[in-house]
Coordinates of C-alpha atoms in Angstrom, one line a residue:
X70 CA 266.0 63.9 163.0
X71 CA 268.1 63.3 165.9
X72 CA 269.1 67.0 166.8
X73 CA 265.8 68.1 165.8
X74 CA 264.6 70.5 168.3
X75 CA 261.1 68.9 169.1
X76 CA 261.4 65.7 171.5
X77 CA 258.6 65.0 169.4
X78 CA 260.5 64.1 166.3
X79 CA 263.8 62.4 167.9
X80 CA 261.3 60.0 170.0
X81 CA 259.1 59.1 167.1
X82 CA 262.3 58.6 164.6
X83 CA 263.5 56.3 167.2
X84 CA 260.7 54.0 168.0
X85 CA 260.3 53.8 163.9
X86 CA 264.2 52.3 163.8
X87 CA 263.1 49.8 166.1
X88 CA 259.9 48.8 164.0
X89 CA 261.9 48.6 161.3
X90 CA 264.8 46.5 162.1
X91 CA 263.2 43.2 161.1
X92 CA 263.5 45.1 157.7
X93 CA 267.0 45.8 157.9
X94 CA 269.5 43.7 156.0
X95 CA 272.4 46.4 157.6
X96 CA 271.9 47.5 161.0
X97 CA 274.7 49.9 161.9
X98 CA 273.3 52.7 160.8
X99 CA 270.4 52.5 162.9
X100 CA 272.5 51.1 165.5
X101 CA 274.7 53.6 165.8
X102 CA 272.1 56.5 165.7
X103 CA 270.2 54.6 168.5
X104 CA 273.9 54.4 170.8
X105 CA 273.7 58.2 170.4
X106 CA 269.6 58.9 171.4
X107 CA 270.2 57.2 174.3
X108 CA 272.1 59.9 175.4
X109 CA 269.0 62.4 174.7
X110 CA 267.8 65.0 176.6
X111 CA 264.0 63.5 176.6
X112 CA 263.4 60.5 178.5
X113 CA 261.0 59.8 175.8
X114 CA 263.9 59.4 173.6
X115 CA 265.9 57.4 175.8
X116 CA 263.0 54.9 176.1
X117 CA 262.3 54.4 172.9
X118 CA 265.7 54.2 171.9
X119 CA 265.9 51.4 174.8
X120 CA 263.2 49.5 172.7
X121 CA 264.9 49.7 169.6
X122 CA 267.8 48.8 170.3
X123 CA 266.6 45.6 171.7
X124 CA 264.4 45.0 168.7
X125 CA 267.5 45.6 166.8
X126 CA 270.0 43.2 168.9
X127 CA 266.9 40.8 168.8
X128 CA 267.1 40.5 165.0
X129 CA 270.9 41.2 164.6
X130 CA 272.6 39.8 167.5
X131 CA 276.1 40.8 166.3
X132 CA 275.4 44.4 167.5
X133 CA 274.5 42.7 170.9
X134 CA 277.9 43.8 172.6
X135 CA 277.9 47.5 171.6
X136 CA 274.2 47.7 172.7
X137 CA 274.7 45.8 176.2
X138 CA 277.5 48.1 177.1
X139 CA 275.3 51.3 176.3
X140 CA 272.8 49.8 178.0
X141 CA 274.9 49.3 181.2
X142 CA 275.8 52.8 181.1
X143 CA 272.0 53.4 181.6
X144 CA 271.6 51.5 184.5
X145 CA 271.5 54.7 186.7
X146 CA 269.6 56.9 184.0
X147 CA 268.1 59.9 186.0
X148 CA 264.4 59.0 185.0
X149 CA 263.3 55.7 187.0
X150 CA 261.4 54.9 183.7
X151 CA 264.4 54.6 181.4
X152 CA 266.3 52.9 184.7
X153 CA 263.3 49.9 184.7
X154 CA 263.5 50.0 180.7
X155 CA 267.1 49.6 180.6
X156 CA 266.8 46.5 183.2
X157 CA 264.4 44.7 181.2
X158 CA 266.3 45.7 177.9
X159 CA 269.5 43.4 179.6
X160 CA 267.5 40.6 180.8
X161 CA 265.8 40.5 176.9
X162 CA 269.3 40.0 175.1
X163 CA 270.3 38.1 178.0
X164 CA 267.8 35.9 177.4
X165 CA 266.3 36.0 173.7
X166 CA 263.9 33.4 174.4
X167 CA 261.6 35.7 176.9
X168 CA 258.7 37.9 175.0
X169 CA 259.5 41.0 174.5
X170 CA 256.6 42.8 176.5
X171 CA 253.8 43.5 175.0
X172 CA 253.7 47.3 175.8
X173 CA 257.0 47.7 173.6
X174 CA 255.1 46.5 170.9
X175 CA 253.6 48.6 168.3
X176 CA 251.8 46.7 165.4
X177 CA 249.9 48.0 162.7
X178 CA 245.8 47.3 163.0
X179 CA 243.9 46.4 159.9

């Protein structure tokens, strides 16, 4: 999905990695596919990939490093949404204790 051609598809498979990373007993995979959407085209992608990379380094802390120095990279992204993402993205490893906002989260109704 990530070199799919629709932004469509590489935006959705990313924001489902970071929904699923509570159920992940191995993150790397995911991790590592995440490191490489951020790098996307679609700031779509990059912001979701953002998110799930911080849900990720939320529930697996040993990837924190790798993700806070891809992060960092982003700091200057060329859409001022990923830019503000990317902050708060740094500030929520930096601090695991703060909430992640609510507007990142996407939880199943019913």
């Amino acid at each position: 999905a990530e070199a799919d051609a629709y932004p469509t598809v590489r935006w959705h498979m990313a924001m489902t990695l970071g929904n699923l990373a509570g159920h992940m007993k191995a993150a790397l995979p995911a991790t590592e596919s995440l490191l490489r959407c951020i790098k996307d085209t679609s700031p779509l992608v990059r912001s979701w990939s953002v998110y799930s990379l911080v849900a990720i380094g939320r529930k697996h802390p040993e990837h924190n490093p790798r993700i806070l120095t891809a992060l960092r990279a982003h700091e200057r992204d060329r859409s001022p949404s990923v830019r503000s993402r990317v902050n708060r993205a740094i500030t929520l490893l930096q601090f695991p204790d703060l909430p992640m906002p609510t507007t990142w989260i996407k939880e199943r109704k019913g």
